[in-house]
Structures are given as structure tokens and as C-alpha cells.
XYZ file of C-alpha atoms in Angstrom:
495
model
C -99.875 19.799 -13.449
C -97.097 18.037 -11.518
C -97.536 14.429 -10.535
C -99.605 13.989 -7.387
C -100.179 11.171 -4.914
C -103.512 10.354 -3.275
C -104.851 8.131 -0.511
C -104.684 5.254 -1.021
C -101.138 5.891 -2.229
C -100.890 2.627 -4.193
C -103.001 1.725 -7.263
C -106.707 1.305 -6.533
C -106.598 -2.413 -7.367
C -103.833 -2.997 -4.787
C -104.569 -3.983 -1.188
C -101.514 -3.826 1.095
C -102.719 -3.317 4.695
C -100.681 -3.504 7.924
C -98.034 -1.305 6.317
C -94.593 -1.120 7.914
C -92.616 1.668 6.180
C -88.828 1.573 6.410
C -86.195 3.756 4.808
C -83.283 1.686 3.543
C -80.740 3.705 1.594
C -82.437 6.244 -0.660
C -85.823 4.478 -0.869
C -88.751 3.881 1.453
C -90.124 0.338 1.407
C -93.583 -0.665 2.602
C -93.993 -4.210 3.893
C -97.485 -5.404 4.679
C -100.054 -8.126 4.391
C -101.730 -8.660 1.033
C -105.526 -8.796 0.770
C -107.410 -10.003 -2.284
C -109.719 -7.455 -3.900
C -113.155 -8.332 -2.560
C -111.572 -11.271 -0.742
C -113.369 -13.493 1.730
C -110.635 -13.385 4.371
C -107.613 -11.418 5.517
C -104.107 -11.758 4.132
C -104.943 -14.319 1.455
C -102.104 -13.401 -0.928
C -98.310 -13.599 -0.787
C -96.134 -10.684 0.359
C -95.758 -7.927 -2.219
C -93.414 -5.012 -1.558
C -93.748 -1.435 -2.849
C -91.115 1.306 -2.701
C -90.554 4.943 -3.607
C -87.597 7.363 -3.644
C -87.381 9.210 -0.337
C -87.436 12.473 -2.287
C -90.504 11.647 -4.401
C -93.411 9.915 -2.668
C -95.511 10.205 -5.831
C -93.352 7.596 -7.603
C -94.299 4.205 -6.123
C -93.242 1.016 -7.853
C -94.088 -2.604 -7.220
C -91.055 -4.702 -6.293
C -93.037 -7.870 -6.959
C -93.693 -10.839 -4.726
C -90.891 -11.042 -2.178
C -92.069 -14.087 -0.207
C -94.671 -16.799 -0.712
C -96.576 -18.546 2.065
C -95.694 -21.950 0.695
C -91.992 -21.223 1.224
C -92.526 -21.510 4.982
C -91.922 -24.969 6.394
C -95.164 -24.688 8.394
C -97.309 -24.254 5.279
C -100.197 -26.733 5.231
C -103.946 -26.900 4.712
C -104.574 -25.314 8.122
C -101.907 -22.608 7.665
C -101.955 -20.796 4.342
C -102.131 -17.061 5.138
C -99.184 -14.863 6.075
C -100.131 -12.040 8.397
C -98.653 -8.626 9.173
C -94.847 -8.725 8.702
C -91.919 -6.499 9.581
C -88.390 -6.219 8.162
C -85.130 -5.176 9.803
C -81.496 -5.061 8.716
C -79.378 -7.380 10.820
C -75.875 -6.748 12.080
C -74.578 -8.830 9.173
C -76.097 -6.385 6.646
C -78.792 -8.783 5.463
C -82.536 -8.131 5.719
C -84.778 -10.252 7.915
C -88.536 -10.582 7.461
C -90.571 -11.610 10.540
C -94.060 -13.015 10.069
C -96.803 -15.380 11.243
C -98.171 -18.143 9.075
C -101.713 -18.638 10.295
C -105.044 -20.091 9.279
C -108.711 -19.235 9.151
C -111.699 -19.863 11.378
C -109.635 -20.104 14.535
C -106.889 -22.360 13.176
C -103.145 -21.916 13.334
C -102.807 -18.900 15.644
C -100.391 -20.640 17.990
C -97.129 -19.547 16.383
C -94.255 -19.684 16.053
C -92.946 -16.400 14.686
C -90.984 -17.294 11.560
C -88.179 -15.490 9.758
C -87.063 -15.192 6.126
C -83.847 -13.561 4.914
C -82.592 -11.693 1.849
C -79.483 -9.759 0.792
C -81.541 -6.755 -0.360
C -84.613 -4.968 1.049
C -86.992 -6.128 -1.691
C -85.397 -9.184 -3.228
C -86.496 -12.790 -3.046
C -86.615 -13.781 0.620
C -85.920 -17.351 1.671
C -87.159 -19.168 4.762
C -84.547 -18.910 7.513
C -86.031 -20.333 10.704
C -88.293 -19.760 13.700
C -87.789 -17.623 16.788
C -86.600 -20.085 19.429
C -85.035 -20.631 22.813
C -81.357 -21.543 23.116
C -82.249 -25.229 23.450
C -84.043 -25.108 20.104
C -87.630 -25.035 21.414
C -89.879 -22.605 19.514
C -90.584 -19.424 21.484
C -94.384 -19.393 21.775
C -94.847 -17.733 25.144
C -97.887 -15.463 25.390
C -99.446 -15.050 21.912
C -96.757 -15.025 19.162
C -98.605 -12.751 16.735
C -97.970 -9.530 14.728
C -94.174 -9.352 15.095
C -92.289 -6.049 14.998
C -88.527 -5.714 15.168
C -85.844 -3.049 15.555
C -82.060 -2.964 15.332
C -81.212 -0.674 18.232
C -77.504 0.112 17.785
C -76.728 -3.576 17.333
C -79.317 -4.895 19.783
C -82.160 -6.761 18.072
C -85.522 -6.369 19.816
C -88.652 -8.303 18.850
C -92.143 -7.145 19.850
C -95.331 -9.152 19.520
C -98.632 -10.100 21.137
C -102.395 -10.075 20.922
C -105.276 -9.060 23.138
C -109.029 -9.321 23.255
C -111.186 -6.213 23.569
C -113.114 -7.806 26.404
C -112.661 -7.655 30.155
C -112.521 -11.151 31.644
C -111.492 -9.960 35.103
C -114.693 -11.297 36.673
C -113.782 -14.724 38.141
C -117.059 -16.103 36.823
C -115.846 -15.402 33.279
C -112.552 -17.257 33.618
C -113.836 -20.596 32.281
C -115.100 -18.819 29.161
C -111.776 -17.004 28.826
C -109.814 -20.249 29.085
C -112.085 -21.883 26.518
C -111.668 -19.008 24.043
C -107.895 -18.899 24.465
C -107.344 -22.630 24.217
C -109.699 -22.877 21.246
C -108.113 -20.116 19.160
C -104.487 -20.450 20.175
C -104.277 -24.166 20.998
C -102.793 -23.418 24.394
C -103.309 -25.806 27.295
C -105.518 -24.384 30.032
C -102.672 -25.008 32.492
C -100.392 -22.676 30.499
C -103.077 -20.000 30.328
C -103.677 -20.207 34.083
C -99.956 -20.117 34.850
C -99.416 -16.683 33.275
C -99.895 -14.244 36.146
C -99.762 -11.311 33.711
C -102.214 -13.068 31.341
C -101.295 -14.544 27.976
C -102.788 -11.395 26.425
C -100.750 -8.219 25.994
C -97.778 -6.694 24.191
C -94.339 -8.154 24.804
C -90.669 -7.497 24.052
C -87.729 -9.886 23.847
C -84.106 -9.421 22.770
C -82.655 -11.671 20.085
C -79.109 -12.784 19.508
C -77.156 -11.808 16.390
C -78.469 -14.917 14.614
C -81.854 -13.087 14.565
C -83.625 -16.215 15.862
C -82.478 -17.109 19.365
C -83.950 -15.217 22.323
C -81.560 -14.006 25.006
C -84.038 -13.936 27.894
C -87.713 -14.520 28.597
C -90.135 -12.041 26.971
C -91.309 -9.091 29.064
C -94.783 -7.572 29.161
C -94.694 -3.911 28.045
C -98.410 -3.059 27.682
C -101.521 -4.797 28.994
C -104.570 -5.969 27.127
C -107.997 -5.157 28.538
C -107.903 -8.152 30.889
C -105.059 -6.646 32.946
C -105.347 -2.902 32.306
C -106.362 -0.880 35.385
C -109.952 0.295 35.107
C -110.555 4.019 35.053
C -107.249 4.761 33.301
C -106.369 5.869 29.769
C -104.600 2.609 29.081
C -107.765 0.694 29.972
C -109.718 2.737 27.433
C -106.960 2.226 24.840
C -105.524 -1.120 25.885
C -103.392 -3.212 23.559
C -105.213 -5.376 21.025
C -102.814 -6.147 18.141
C -100.563 -4.594 15.457
C -97.304 -4.202 17.400
C -94.818 -1.794 15.808
C -91.686 -0.140 17.171
C -89.650 2.944 16.284
C -86.933 4.919 18.058
C -86.934 8.710 17.836
C -83.762 10.187 19.339
C -83.567 8.517 22.758
C -87.225 7.539 23.002
C -88.915 4.286 21.974
C -92.327 4.647 20.327
C -94.545 1.569 20.513
C -97.380 1.913 17.997
C -100.347 -0.448 18.250
C -104.028 -1.002 17.567
C -106.179 -0.621 20.664
C -109.202 -2.644 21.747
C -111.290 -0.144 19.755
C -109.817 -1.619 16.565
C -110.046 1.520 14.411
C -107.317 3.555 16.108
C -103.537 3.477 16.131
C -102.220 4.487 19.533
C -98.718 4.953 20.851
C -96.820 4.542 24.097
C -93.300 5.748 24.826
C -90.377 4.790 27.036
C -86.698 5.511 27.489
C -86.148 1.741 27.607
C -86.853 -0.878 24.940
C -88.505 -3.432 27.239
C -90.144 -1.623 30.168
C -91.805 1.529 31.506
C -93.963 2.271 28.468
C -96.543 4.983 29.067
C -99.665 5.491 26.968
C -99.488 8.858 25.171
C -102.461 9.053 22.811
C -104.098 8.231 19.486
C -102.295 9.019 16.223
C -105.124 8.246 13.789
C -108.518 6.549 13.567
C -109.799 5.172 10.265
C -113.157 6.763 11.028
C -111.739 10.000 12.500
C -113.218 9.015 15.859
C -111.666 11.179 18.560
C -110.377 13.797 16.142
C -111.526 17.128 17.597
C -113.733 15.123 19.955
C -115.701 13.214 17.311
C -117.866 10.493 18.875
C -118.063 6.894 17.593
C -121.650 7.391 16.451
C -120.456 10.252 14.233
C -117.618 8.369 12.510
C -116.884 9.636 9.016
C -116.452 6.190 7.449
C -117.070 2.592 8.377
C -114.283 1.491 10.681
C -112.421 -1.782 10.924
C -109.012 -3.081 11.886
C -106.058 -0.716 11.780
C -102.340 -1.412 11.621
C -99.330 0.650 10.616
C -96.456 2.716 11.916
C -94.541 5.970 11.767
C -91.473 6.704 9.658
C -89.337 9.738 8.929
C -88.972 10.206 5.181
C -86.828 13.038 3.853
C -87.181 14.965 7.126
C -90.966 14.545 7.490
C -92.687 12.034 9.769
C -95.731 10.114 8.512
C -98.221 7.680 9.970
C -99.036 4.756 7.671
C -102.396 3.060 8.323
C -105.127 1.251 6.410
C -108.808 1.706 5.573
C -111.529 -0.808 4.756
C -113.314 -1.102 1.411
C -116.152 -3.268 0.032
C -117.989 -2.890 3.382
C -115.681 -5.679 4.526
C -112.751 -6.299 6.837
C -110.974 -8.295 4.159
C -110.188 -5.684 1.476
C -107.955 -3.104 3.120
C -105.878 -0.392 1.462
C -102.834 1.465 2.715
C -103.011 5.201 3.411
C -100.639 7.701 5.037
C -100.734 11.157 6.643
C -98.025 13.602 7.760
C -97.609 13.936 11.517
C -95.610 16.183 13.833
C -93.589 14.921 16.781
C -93.523 17.870 19.148
C -90.650 18.865 21.395
C -92.148 16.932 24.323
C -92.523 13.817 22.180
C -96.266 14.213 21.779
C -98.013 13.261 18.526
C -101.400 14.902 18.109
C -104.122 12.924 16.368
C -104.396 13.658 12.649
C -107.391 13.239 10.356
C -107.835 11.035 7.309
C -107.345 12.909 4.052
C -107.304 12.227 0.328
C -103.890 13.865 -0.116
C -101.749 12.348 2.672
C -98.320 11.974 1.030
C -98.824 14.793 -1.467
C -97.109 17.463 0.597
C -100.214 19.657 0.466
C -103.717 19.811 -1.018
C -104.497 18.377 -4.434
C -104.919 20.777 -7.337
C -108.570 21.558 -8.126
C -107.892 20.639 -11.730
C -108.360 17.501 -13.819
C -109.922 14.122 -13.051
C -109.894 12.290 -9.715
C -111.242 8.805 -8.964
C -114.142 8.807 -6.519
C -112.362 6.072 -4.544
C -109.918 8.592 -3.060
C -112.754 9.942 -0.891
C -111.639 9.951 2.739
C -115.099 10.464 4.256
C -118.059 8.275 3.284
C -121.146 7.987 5.437
C -124.934 8.179 5.489
C -124.766 9.283 9.100
C -124.955 5.674 10.273
C -121.470 4.364 9.504
C -120.696 1.286 11.605
C -117.762 -0.706 12.897
C -117.307 -3.719 10.643
C -117.916 -7.185 12.024
C -116.042 -10.342 11.118
C -118.780 -12.614 12.485
C -122.056 -10.876 11.610
C -123.525 -9.488 8.402
C -122.694 -5.801 8.068
C -125.467 -3.287 7.290
C -125.607 -2.047 3.705
C -123.929 1.318 3.229
C -122.177 3.174 0.413
C -118.689 1.737 0.008
C -115.606 1.707 -2.187
C -115.959 -1.350 -4.413
C -115.139 -2.676 -7.886
C -116.369 -4.520 -10.946
C -114.408 -6.111 -13.800
C -112.992 -2.784 -14.985
C -113.525 -0.042 -12.444
C -113.030 0.965 -8.827
C -115.786 3.271 -7.607
C -118.177 4.171 -4.793
C -121.319 2.045 -4.953
C -124.540 1.839 -2.975
C -124.935 5.608 -2.590
C -128.388 6.220 -1.121
C -130.129 9.456 -0.266
C -128.388 11.314 2.549
C -124.937 9.882 1.755
C -121.980 12.254 2.146
C -118.811 11.751 0.094
C -115.887 13.860 1.311
C -112.533 14.719 -0.266
C -109.831 16.526 1.760
C -108.244 18.693 0.496
C -108.129 20.665 -2.751
C -106.449 23.983 -3.581
C -109.038 26.203 -5.292
C -108.359 29.235 -7.453
C -111.924 30.555 -7.381
C -113.102 29.863 -10.928
C -113.555 26.077 -11.090
C -116.361 24.044 -12.608
C -117.203 20.506 -11.516
C -118.800 17.503 -13.138
C -119.270 13.938 -11.970
C -119.632 10.514 -13.565
C -122.399 8.270 -12.217
C -124.610 5.316 -13.019
C -127.447 3.488 -11.261
C -131.186 3.347 -10.794
C -131.285 6.521 -8.734
C -132.181 10.015 -9.776
C -132.041 13.239 -7.827
C -129.395 15.814 -7.014
C -125.837 16.023 -5.730
C -125.322 19.014 -3.470
C -121.762 20.374 -3.408
C -120.331 22.032 -0.286
C -117.050 22.544 1.546
C -118.362 21.204 4.858
C -120.428 18.109 5.547
C -123.396 20.108 6.767
C -122.424 23.300 4.984
C -124.434 25.534 2.686
C -124.360 24.141 -0.887
C -122.262 26.084 -3.369
C -123.724 24.158 -6.336
C -126.042 21.314 -7.226
C -125.732 18.679 -9.938
C -128.683 16.827 -11.448
C -128.378 13.025 -11.474
C -130.390 10.834 -13.824
C -130.912 7.069 -13.827
C -128.533 5.439 -16.310
C -127.215 1.937 -16.864
C -123.817 3.060 -18.144
C -121.342 5.536 -16.708
C -122.600 8.983 -17.677
C -121.059 12.432 -17.239
C -123.171 15.150 -15.671
C -123.350 18.695 -16.897
C -120.566 20.832 -15.445
C -121.584 23.372 -12.809
C -119.706 26.386 -11.522
C -118.325 26.278 -8.017
C -116.837 29.750 -8.198
C -115.857 31.576 -5.074
C -113.908 28.743 -3.450
C -110.394 29.958 -2.629
C -107.392 28.209 -1.147
C -107.370 24.906 0.730
C -110.887 23.515 1.047
C -112.628 20.183 1.522
C -115.169 19.094 -1.070
C -118.329 17.274 0.019
C -120.959 15.733 -2.234
C -124.371 14.838 -0.777
C -126.804 12.716 -2.734
C -130.516 13.422 -2.271
C -132.841 11.355 -4.407
C -134.497 8.014 -5.085
C -132.919 4.557 -5.276
C -129.111 4.284 -5.333
C -126.295 5.498 -7.546
C -122.577 4.792 -8.008
C -119.859 7.436 -8.430
C -116.847 6.737 -10.637
C -114.978 10.046 -10.727
C -115.117 13.785 -10.301
C -113.630 16.280 -12.751
C -112.649 19.909 -12.379
C -113.020 21.682 -15.685
């Protein structure tokens, strides 16, 4: 069997969310944040870059740590975490990494946007400076967060911003709004009040060739909820965070996370700094909206989302991330192929287990359970950063293994997609206090094509293999546990 690539496309013990894919030369590089496995907070680790040949997206390699938080001159006890970065090649041929060094619990979100530089895409970056005005003052207008950057035929454009998912348009709520903004972003109330467009929203500003100095004042390109017109699509999908920018032919694509958190949306314009129009959702990490799916029917717990599009060897992809450990702080990168239609439209795509593979996975051999793209007991929730999240089956780990734990009766585990020949057998590897049956089907609520007995066992134990004959071609595979107590699933095996 030829080498295959799954979602997540990096090793299961690797957590690179906020992925910005860029093709430089004959390789695609992914720059992102770096979560700790089972970590207590976002972006706790230094930047680690991964790359693959543009002609073989199964062959990812780690380029190592390319930049450490402590290299930044702003590093201190209150600022130790480096958030979602982006990289661009400057007009001088060097590579520039844009990032925020921020803190936890509401500290250090007041900028500036900092820059590191390197002679190669994935070498050792060195601190270079901060985005600034011509007089040397740091550029901290609006909310300098989640930078994205593009070299547009020699013009360097920087995009950034942040937005709350709440509507503070009621005058009675303004004091609360000012308190929240000044508390999190350390902005004087006078500055917050002086921004007629609100400090919240997505912004664009052109930089000089030095990659640091702004040419003019930033311009608002998309509103957050506070300023989005009610009753419009942009109000329902207003800008929250995760700015990213691409140019396709003569059209600028601004990709961002909406106030819903779980979805990556896009807006387009013929200009880099104005007239952006909301166009739709590209992906949701719970498949909300795909074929009309409602939030209460999400196919996985949802959380933050951040990523972008990139053309790799003639095919466009959307890179995004999913949550694991029933937590917002252990996120893994995934990707799916997309189509940009002749009118520029990108239709929403679903999460799969085989995103970069170029087609379904072979229904042959062993697959880790953690590549499941759908995981729900019918009550999957949106993860909270401030409240305890309800217990639910989730992708997790112990000292040796990555697996799905906490599987209770009624839990569905979905893999999309496999290519079946019609004569396969299936077995699974489980452990736990539970005992019952796993029902196998090709649809979440479909008629079972087989059932597998599950017994309580302290150690990982293989089931008996069962025939799943009759499945032909590209099919999903769903496992539903019905039984007592809970089990964990390590892997599935076609035999």
C-alpha cells in the first residue's frame, strides 16, 4: 500500500494550530502556534515549522524550532506565549515572521506586532523589530493581534485585529464594553471612545520595504459584531479573530474566524484595503452549516478555528485546526481540498480523515482511532475557556498512546472516507470498564452492517474480526458504542 496521509496530517503527538501554509520554492511550509499536549493554555511552546514537498503531501518533516519566545525583546513574566504567526518573503529575498507575544489571564494583549527575520523559510529566525510609525512609535491602533501579511507585487500589506462575539451597540452596555476593552487590552477609555469605527474589527495597513514602518493609518476592512449591520450575513458571521490573506488572480481573499468561533469564513475584494464583501463559510470544525447542519447537531465538539487557503501543486486546500482533550488548549492541524469556482465562490467543505490524501484511504491495514473526524454522543458542545466543559468522548493521550477516551453508550465515532473492495473484515482495539457492542455502519444513523462484542479489560485488547462484506467504493465508516460504563478506542484494523 502506498504511503497515505491522514487528518491530522502531522504526528498525533504534535499540536500546531493556527496553520498558515505557504509554498516557497518546491516545498510547502506550515507556520502556526504550538500547543502543549494536554496543555493548560494556548500557544505555550515555541514556534515549530513543518514542511513537505509540493508533489508529496504525505512526506511531512519537522524543521525544528524556528523561533523562541524568549528571543523577543518584550519577553517577560507577563508575556511568555507567542500566538498565531505568519511569514512572508520580503522584497530583499529574506523571510519575515510576524507575531504577537502575549500573556495569560488577560495580560499582554496590547501589542505591538513584532517581526523576526531569516534568510531561509525554516531557518533560525532572529528578532528584527516591531511594527511602528515613521516617528518610531509602536503601531498599536485598534487591537494589534493575529497578524497576516502578503507581498502583493512588491507592496507589503499587513492585516490584523480582534473582535468580541457580543453586541455592545446598546448605549447602556458601553460602560461594560469600555471596562472589558481597557482591562484586556490596556487601552485608555479615551482611546476606545475616540474610535468611531470601534477598536474591534479587521484592519489593513501597508508597510514600507523595511517590513516594519507603516505608510499610512490602518483601514477597517471588516467589522466585528459591535459595528456589523443587524439582519445581514456579515452580522451573523462578523469578524472575531484569525486574520489571513491570499490573492487569487486579481482577487483578494480575506480568511478569518467569525464570532461563532468554529468556522473559517472568507470575504473578497478587488482591492487590498477596502470593499471586502462577505462570501461564505469554508469549513467548520463541527461541520455546522455543512448541508444545513444545525449547531445542536454538530459532529464534534467545536472550539477556536484558524487557518488559510493555499494552492499546492495545482490544488487548493483549506488548512484549519480541531480541538482534542475536550479542551481549547490542545489543537491539531487538519486540511481539506477546496474548489474555487469560476465566480470566485468557495463552497463549504466537510471535515474528513483523509484531507490531504488525494482521495479516500485504503480499507486495508491499521489506522489510529484518533484520525476520526466525527465524534459525538449527540450532545457535542462548543468548548468554553472560562467554564468547566461537560464530559464527552474525546481524543486524548497517556504516556504511550493517543486514543479516543470516555466513550459512553450512544457515542458515534466517524471516519471519512475509505475505499472498500467488498470483502473486508474489521477488528478494533479497546480497553476500559465498559462492555457491550460496537455497531458498524456507513452512516451515523444507518443500518448496521456488522457488530463487534466489547468486553471490559484493563489492557488494550483486540476484538474478534467481523466481516463487513458488501461495502463497495468510497464510504464513511461509523462505529456506535452501546453498552455499560465507558471504553477507550486505540485503533481499527482492516484484515
